[in-house]
């Protein structure tokens, strides 16, 4: 089978060919039907996250081992089962939950595998779906997509559950406007799910007019140019004194500053994006204005299942989506680095 792998950090993914794996134990072998390309693949390809101030978070030190097949938004068809894998049938089309923990620690046992300290996530710490086949360690990580198109369902595994998990952290979702910073793949997914979840209204911030236009088309009540020096004041004016909920899908020094500055007393800033950087915040306003700052990282298996239920009830999130052949993966990553992608690109092994 073909696999596109990080062999050297920062270098293009390399095409390696090897034997198709045979599932052992509880493993399930999927033939990959669709694999979404996520912005974090760029960081995984580079091998680090930018901590700001010249500091880097090395993924090798976090347990990433090379060569590694990227791809964590996968839908595949079950083609073979290990001897103890039960509950799935050959031929079923499944979304693979990539956020897999050790399975035995307290955190995993209470169902928050996405917060495990020994994660084995597909396409991050173990081989993912930029390949013809994908091995999933246990059937419990597979969710039947039924009649949904694989390329539409694949982004639910990261983009979908990440935005769903962030939206669930905004208590005022249905009663007040929510500010969404960043109208890339995650921001547009968030906008669509915000509507599906009965959100009040959304104000979207981006620095790219093309992405702002996509957000308006996607149902945003208003868009704000993130480069405007008065961007925070614009949001405060639009929200009658400040936003109760801000979700930041950029995660840069500038976006974090904007997010916190846009809040009303009692408001909440949820940071999801991993662009990188650092901020200096005055501390007294945090208690005096009763602000909440919360990080949100992907989502749990139960959240992915909830999201699939939501999609079955309300339909797939209407985001701009394009499929490209698997072998174009490096070109897609280059387009993403250059900010040329609107919505999501999903790779399909031919
Ligand atoms: Zn992702
Ligand atoms: Zn664990």
Coordinates of N, CA, C and O in Angstrom, one line a residue, residues 165-299:
X165 N -16.9 20.6 20.2 CA -16.4 20.7 21.6 C -16.2 22.1 22.1 O -16.5 22.4 23.2
X166 N -15.8 23.0 21.2 CA -15.6 24.4 21.6 C -16.9 25.1 21.8 O -17.2 25.8 22.7
X167 N -17.9 24.8 20.8 CA -19.2 25.4 20.9 C -19.9 25.0 22.2 O -20.6 25.8 22.9
X168 N -19.7 23.7 22.6 CA -20.3 23.3 23.9 C -19.8 24.0 25.1 O -20.4 24.0 26.1
X169 N -18.6 24.6 25.0 CA -18.1 25.3 26.1 C -18.6 26.8 26.2 O -18.2 27.5 27.1
X170 N -19.5 27.2 25.3 CA -20.0 28.5 25.4 C -21.4 28.5 25.9 O -22.4 28.1 25.3
X171 N -21.6 28.9 27.2 CA -22.9 28.7 27.9 C -24.0 29.6 27.3 O -25.2 29.3 27.4
X172 N -23.6 30.7 26.6 CA -24.6 31.6 26.1 C -24.9 31.4 24.6 O -25.4 32.3 23.9
X173 N -24.5 30.2 24.1 CA -24.6 29.9 22.7 C -26.0 30.3 22.1 O -26.1 30.8 21.0
X174 N -27.0 29.9 22.8 CA -28.4 30.1 22.2 C -29.0 31.4 22.6 O -30.0 31.8 22.0
X175 N -28.4 32.2 23.5 CA -29.0 33.4 24.0 C -28.3 34.7 23.5 O -28.9 35.8 23.6
X176 N -27.1 34.6 23.1 CA -26.3 35.8 22.8 C -25.4 35.5 21.5 O -25.2 34.3 21.2
X177 N -25.0 36.5 20.8 CA -24.1 36.3 19.7 C -22.8 35.7 20.1 O -22.3 35.9 21.2
X178 N -22.3 34.8 19.3 CA -21.0 34.2 19.5 C -20.0 34.7 18.5 O -20.3 34.8 17.3
X179 N -18.8 35.1 19.0 CA -17.8 35.6 18.0 C -16.9 34.4 17.6 O -16.4 33.7 18.5
X180 N -16.7 34.3 16.3 CA -15.8 33.2 15.8 C -14.6 33.9 15.2 O -14.8 34.6 14.2
X181 N -13.4 33.7 15.7 CA -12.2 34.3 15.1 C -11.6 33.3 14.2 O -11.2 32.2 14.6
X182 N -11.4 33.7 12.9 CA -10.9 32.8 11.9 C -11.9 32.1 11.1 O -12.8 31.4 11.6
X183 N -11.9 32.3 9.8 CA -12.9 31.7 8.9 C -12.2 30.8 7.9 O -12.6 30.6 6.8
X184 N -11.2 30.0 8.5 CA -10.6 28.9 7.7 C -11.5 27.7 7.8 O -12.7 27.8 8.1
X185 N -10.9 26.5 7.6 CA -11.7 25.3 7.7 C -12.5 25.2 9.0 O -13.7 24.8 9.0
X186 N -11.8 25.4 10.1 CA -12.5 25.3 11.4 C -13.5 26.3 11.6 O -14.6 26.0 12.1
X187 N -13.2 27.6 11.3 CA -14.2 28.7 11.5 C -15.5 28.4 10.8 O -16.6 28.6 11.3
X188 N -15.4 28.0 9.5 CA -16.6 27.8 8.7 C -17.3 26.6 9.2 O -18.6 26.6 9.2
X189 N -16.6 25.6 9.6 CA -17.3 24.4 10.2 C -18.0 24.8 11.5 O -19.2 24.4 11.7
X190 N -17.4 25.7 12.3 CA -18.0 26.1 13.5 C -19.3 26.9 13.2 O -20.3 26.7 13.9
X191 N -19.2 27.8 12.2 CA -20.4 28.6 11.8 C -21.5 27.6 11.5 O -22.7 27.9 11.9
X192 N -21.2 26.6 10.7 CA -22.3 25.7 10.3 C -22.9 24.9 11.5 O -24.1 24.8 11.6
X193 N -22.0 24.5 12.4 CA -22.5 23.7 13.5 C -23.2 24.6 14.5 O -24.1 24.2 15.2
X194 N -22.8 25.8 14.6 CA -23.4 26.8 15.5 C -24.9 26.9 15.1 O -25.8 26.9 16.0
X195 N -25.1 27.0 13.8 CA -26.5 27.0 13.3 C -27.3 25.7 13.7 O -28.4 25.8 14.1
X196 N -26.6 24.6 13.4 CA -27.3 23.3 13.6 C -27.6 23.1 15.1 O -28.6 22.4 15.4
X197 N -26.8 23.7 16.0 CA -27.0 23.6 17.4 C -28.0 24.6 18.0 O -28.2 24.7 19.2
X198 N -28.5 25.4 17.1 CA -29.5 26.4 17.5 C -28.9 27.7 18.1 O -29.5 28.4 18.9
X199 N -27.7 28.0 17.6 CA -27.0 29.2 18.1 C -27.7 30.5 17.8 O -28.5 30.6 16.8
X200 N -27.6 31.5 18.6 CA -28.3 32.8 18.5 C -27.9 33.5 17.2 O -28.7 33.7 16.3
X201 N -26.6 33.8 17.1 CA -26.1 34.5 15.9 C -24.6 34.5 16.0 O -24.0 34.3 17.1
X202 N -23.9 34.7 14.8 CA -22.4 34.6 14.9 C -21.8 35.8 14.2 O -22.3 36.2 13.1
X203 N -20.8 36.3 14.8 CA -20.0 37.4 14.2 C -18.6 36.7 13.9 O -18.0 36.2 14.8
X204 N -18.2 36.8 12.7 CA -17.0 36.2 12.3 C -15.9 37.2 12.0 O -16.1 38.2 11.3
X205 N -14.6 36.9 12.4 CA -13.5 37.8 12.2 C -12.5 37.0 11.4 O -12.2 35.9 11.6
X206 N -12.0 37.7 10.3 CA -10.9 37.2 9.6 C -10.1 38.3 8.9 O -10.7 39.4 8.8
X207 N -8.9 38.1 8.5 CA -8.1 39.1 7.9 C -8.2 39.0 6.4 O -7.7 39.9 5.7
X208 N -8.8 38.0 5.8 CA -8.9 37.7 4.4 C -10.3 38.0 3.9 O -11.2 37.3 4.3
X209 N -10.5 39.0 3.0 CA -11.8 39.3 2.5 C -12.5 38.1 1.9 O -13.8 38.0 2.0
X210 N -11.8 37.2 1.2 CA -12.4 36.0 0.6 C -13.0 35.2 1.6 O -14.1 34.6 1.5
X211 N -12.3 35.0 2.8 CA -12.8 34.1 3.9 C -14.0 34.8 4.6 O -14.9 34.2 5.0
X212 N -13.9 36.2 4.7 CA -15.0 36.9 5.3 C -16.3 36.7 4.4 O -17.4 36.5 4.9
X213 N -16.1 36.8 3.1 CA -17.2 36.6 2.2 C -17.8 35.2 2.3 O -19.1 35.0 2.3
X214 N -17.0 34.2 2.5 CA -17.4 32.8 2.7 C -18.2 32.7 4.0 O -19.2 32.0 4.1
X215 N -17.8 33.5 5.0 CA -18.5 33.4 6.3 C -19.9 34.1 6.2 O -20.9 33.5 6.7
X216 N -20.0 35.2 5.4 CA -21.3 35.8 5.2 C -22.2 34.8 4.5 O -23.4 34.7 4.8
X217 N -21.6 34.2 3.5 CA -22.4 33.2 2.7 C -22.9 32.0 3.6 O -23.9 31.5 3.4
X218 N -22.0 31.7 4.5 CA -22.3 30.6 5.5 C -23.2 31.0 6.6 O -23.5 30.2 7.5
X219 N -23.7 32.2 6.6 CA -24.8 32.6 7.6 C -24.3 33.5 8.7 O -25.1 33.7 9.7
X220 N -23.1 34.0 8.6 CA -22.7 34.9 9.7 C -23.5 36.2 9.7 O -23.9 36.7 8.6
X221 N -23.9 36.7 10.9 CA -24.7 37.9 11.0 C -23.8 39.1 10.5 O -24.3 40.0 9.9
X222 N -22.6 39.1 10.9 CA -21.7 40.2 10.5 C -20.2 39.6 10.4 O -19.9 38.6 11.0
X223 N -19.4 40.3 9.7 CA -18.0 40.0 9.7 C -17.2 41.2 10.0 O -17.6 42.4 9.8
X224 N -16.0 41.0 10.6 CA -15.1 42.0 11.1 C -13.7 41.8 10.5 O -13.3 40.6 10.6
X225 N -13.1 42.8 10.0 CA -11.7 42.7 9.5 C -10.8 42.7 10.7 O -10.7 43.7 11.4
X226 N -10.2 41.5 10.9 CA -9.3 41.4 12.0 C -8.1 42.3 12.0 O -7.4 42.5 13.1
X227 N -7.8 42.9 10.9 CA -6.6 43.8 10.8 C -7.0 45.2 11.3 O -6.1 46.1 11.5
X228 N -8.3 45.5 11.3 CA -8.7 46.9 11.7 C -8.3 47.2 13.1 O -8.4 46.4 14.0
X229 N -7.7 48.4 13.3 CA -7.2 48.7 14.6 C -8.3 48.8 15.7 O -8.1 48.6 16.9
X230 N -9.5 49.0 15.2 CA -10.7 49.1 16.2 C -11.5 47.8 16.1 O -12.7 47.9 16.4
X231 N -10.9 46.7 15.7 CA -11.7 45.5 15.5 C -12.5 45.1 16.8 O -13.6 44.8 16.8
X232 N -11.8 45.2 18.0 CA -12.4 44.9 19.3 C -13.6 45.8 19.6 O -14.6 45.4 20.0
X233 N -13.3 47.1 19.3 CA -14.4 48.1 19.6 C -15.6 47.8 18.6 O -16.8 48.0 19.1
X234 N -15.3 47.4 17.4 CA -16.5 47.1 16.5 C -17.3 45.9 17.1 O -18.5 46.0 17.1
X235 N -16.6 44.9 17.6 CA -17.3 43.8 18.2 C -18.1 44.2 19.4 O -19.3 43.9 19.6
X236 N -17.5 45.0 20.3 CA -18.2 45.5 21.5 C -19.4 46.3 21.1 O -20.5 46.1 21.7
X237 N -19.3 47.1 20.0 CA -20.5 47.9 19.6 C -21.6 47.0 19.0 O -22.8 47.2 19.3
X238 N -21.2 45.9 18.3 CA -22.2 45.0 17.7 C -22.9 44.2 18.8 O -23.9 43.6 18.5
X239 N -22.2 44.0 19.9 CA -22.7 43.0 20.9 C -23.3 43.7 22.1 O -23.5 43.1 23.2
X240 N -23.5 45.0 22.0 CA -24.2 45.7 23.1 C -23.3 45.7 24.4 O -23.8 45.3 25.4
X241 N -22.0 46.0 24.2 CA -21.1 46.1 25.4 C -20.1 45.0 25.5 O -19.3 45.0 26.4
X242 N -20.1 44.1 24.5 CA -19.0 43.1 24.6 C -19.6 41.7 24.4 O -20.8 41.5 24.6
X243 N -18.8 40.8 23.9 CA -19.3 39.4 23.6 C -19.2 38.5 24.9 O -18.3 38.6 25.7
X244 N -20.3 37.7 25.0 CA -20.3 36.7 26.1 C -19.5 35.5 25.7 O -19.0 34.8 26.6
X245 N -19.3 35.2 24.5 CA -18.6 34.0 24.1 C -17.7 34.3 22.8 O -18.3 34.8 21.8
X246 N -16.4 34.1 22.9 CA -15.5 34.2 21.8 C -14.8 32.9 21.6 O -14.3 32.3 22.6
X247 N -14.8 32.3 20.4 CA -14.0 31.1 20.1 C -13.0 31.5 19.1 O -13.3 32.0 18.0
X248 N -11.7 31.2 19.4 CA -10.6 31.6 18.6 C -10.0 30.4 17.9 O -9.3 29.6 18.5
X249 N -10.1 30.4 16.6 CA -9.6 29.3 15.8 C -8.2 29.6 15.2 O -7.7 28.9 14.4
X250 N -7.7 30.8 15.5 CA -6.4 31.2 15.0 C -5.4 30.8 16.1 O -4.5 30.0 15.9
X251 N -5.5 31.5 17.3 CA -4.6 31.2 18.4 C -3.2 31.9 18.2 O -2.2 31.3 18.5
X252 N -3.3 33.1 17.7 CA -2.0 33.9 17.6 C -2.0 34.9 18.7 O -3.1 35.2 19.3
X253 N -0.9 35.6 18.8 CA -0.8 36.7 19.8 C -1.9 37.7 19.5 O -2.6 38.2 20.4
X254 N -2.1 38.1 18.3 CA -3.0 39.1 17.9 C -4.5 38.7 18.1 O -5.3 39.4 18.6
X255 N -4.8 37.4 17.7 CA -6.2 37.0 17.8 C -6.5 36.8 19.3 O -7.7 37.1 19.7
X256 N -5.6 36.4 20.1 CA -5.9 36.2 21.6 C -6.2 37.6 22.2 O -7.1 37.7 23.0
X257 N -5.4 38.6 21.8 CA -5.6 39.9 22.3 C -7.0 40.4 21.9 O -7.7 40.9 22.7
X258 N -7.3 40.2 20.7 CA -8.6 40.7 20.2 C -9.7 40.0 20.9 O -10.7 40.6 21.3
X259 N -9.6 38.6 21.1 CA -10.6 37.9 21.7 C -10.9 38.3 23.1 O -12.0 38.6 23.5
X260 N -9.8 38.5 23.9 CA -10.0 38.9 25.3 C -10.6 40.4 25.4 O -11.5 40.7 26.2
X261 N -10.1 41.2 24.5 CA -10.5 42.6 24.5 C -12.0 42.8 24.0 O -12.6 43.8 24.2
X262 N -12.5 41.8 23.4 CA -13.9 41.9 22.9 C -14.9 41.4 23.9 O -16.1 41.5 23.7
X263 N -14.5 40.9 25.0 CA -15.4 40.3 26.0 C -16.1 41.3 26.8 O -15.6 42.4 27.2
X264 N -17.4 41.0 27.2 CA -18.1 41.7 28.2 C -17.8 41.2 29.6 O -17.2 40.1 29.7
X265 N -18.1 41.9 30.7 CA -18.0 41.3 32.0 C -18.6 40.0 32.1 O -19.8 39.8 31.7
X266 N -17.9 39.0 32.6 CA -18.5 37.7 32.7 C -18.3 36.8 31.5 O -18.7 35.7 31.4
X267 N -17.7 37.4 30.4 CA -17.6 36.7 29.1 C -16.5 35.6 29.2 O -15.7 35.5 30.1
X268 N -16.5 34.8 28.1 CA -15.7 33.6 28.0 C -14.9 33.6 26.7 O -15.5 33.7 25.6
X269 N -13.6 33.4 26.8 CA -12.8 33.3 25.6 C -12.3 31.8 25.5 O -11.6 31.3 26.4
X270 N -12.6 31.2 24.4 CA -12.2 29.8 24.3 C -11.2 29.7 23.1 O -11.4 30.1 22.0
X271 N -10.0 29.2 23.5 CA -8.9 29.2 22.5 C -8.7 27.8 22.0 O -8.6 26.8 22.7
X272 N -8.8 27.6 20.6 CA -8.7 26.4 20.0 C -7.5 26.3 19.0 O -6.7 25.4 18.9
X273 N -7.3 27.5 18.3 CA -6.2 27.5 17.2 C -4.8 27.3 17.8 O -4.5 27.7 18.9
X274 N -4.0 26.8 17.0 CA -2.6 26.5 17.4 C -1.6 27.2 16.5 O -0.4 26.8 16.4
X275 N -2.0 28.4 16.0 CA -1.1 29.2 15.2 C 0.2 29.4 15.9 O 1.3 29.2 15.4
X276 N 0.1 29.9 17.2 CA 1.3 30.1 18.0 C 1.6 31.5 18.4 O 1.1 32.4 17.7
X277 N 2.3 31.6 19.5 CA 2.6 33.0 20.0 C 2.5 33.0 21.5 O 2.4 32.0 22.1
X278 N 2.4 34.2 22.0 CA 2.2 34.4 23.4 C 1.6 35.8 23.6 O 1.6 36.7 22.8
X279 N 0.9 36.0 24.8 CA 0.4 37.3 25.1 C 0.7 37.7 26.6 O 1.0 36.8 27.4
X280 N 0.8 39.0 26.8 CA 0.9 39.5 28.2 C -0.4 40.1 28.5 O -0.9 40.9 27.8
X281 N -1.0 39.6 29.6 CA -2.4 40.1 30.0 C -2.3 40.8 31.4 O -1.6 40.3 32.3
X282 N -3.0 41.9 31.5 CA -3.1 42.5 32.8 C -4.0 41.6 33.7 O -5.0 41.2 33.2
X283 N -3.5 41.3 34.9 CA -4.3 40.3 35.7 C -5.5 40.9 36.4 O -6.6 40.2 36.4
X284 N -5.5 42.1 37.0 CA -6.7 42.5 37.8 C -8.0 42.4 37.0 O -9.0 42.1 37.5
X285 N -8.0 42.8 35.6 CA -9.3 42.7 34.9 C -9.8 41.3 34.8 O -11.1 41.1 34.7
X286 N -9.0 40.3 34.9 CA -9.5 38.9 34.8 C -10.5 38.6 36.0 O -11.6 38.3 35.8
X287 N -10.1 38.8 37.3 CA -11.0 38.6 38.4 C -12.1 39.7 38.4 O -13.3 39.5 38.6
X288 N -11.7 41.0 38.2 CA -12.7 42.1 38.3 C -13.8 42.0 37.3 O -14.9 42.4 37.5
X289 N -13.4 41.5 36.1 CA -14.4 41.4 35.0 C -14.9 40.0 34.9 O -15.7 39.6 34.1
X290 N -14.5 39.1 35.9 CA -15.0 37.7 35.9 C -14.9 37.0 34.6 O -15.8 36.4 34.1
X291 N -13.7 37.2 34.0 CA -13.5 36.6 32.7 C -13.1 35.1 32.8 O -12.5 34.7 33.8
X292 N -13.5 34.3 31.8 CA -13.0 32.9 31.7 C -12.2 32.8 30.5 O -12.6 33.2 29.4
X293 N -11.0 32.1 30.6 CA -10.2 31.8 29.5 C -10.0 30.3 29.5 O -9.6 29.7 30.5
X294 N -10.5 29.6 28.4 CA -10.5 28.2 28.4 C -9.9 27.6 27.2 O -10.2 28.1 26.1
X295 N -9.0 26.6 27.3 CA -8.5 25.9 26.1 C -9.4 24.8 25.7 O -10.1 24.2 26.6
X296 N -9.5 24.4 24.4 CA -10.3 23.3 24.0 C -9.5 22.5 23.0 O -9.1 23.1 22.0
X297 N -9.4 21.2 23.2 CA -8.6 20.4 22.4 C -9.4 19.3 21.8 O -9.9 18.4 22.5
X298 N -9.6 19.2 20.5 CA -10.3 18.2 19.8 C -11.6 17.8 20.5 O -12.3 18.7 21.0
X299 N -11.9 16.5 20.6 CA -13.1 16.1 21.3 C -13.1 14.7 21.7 O -12.2 13.9 21.2

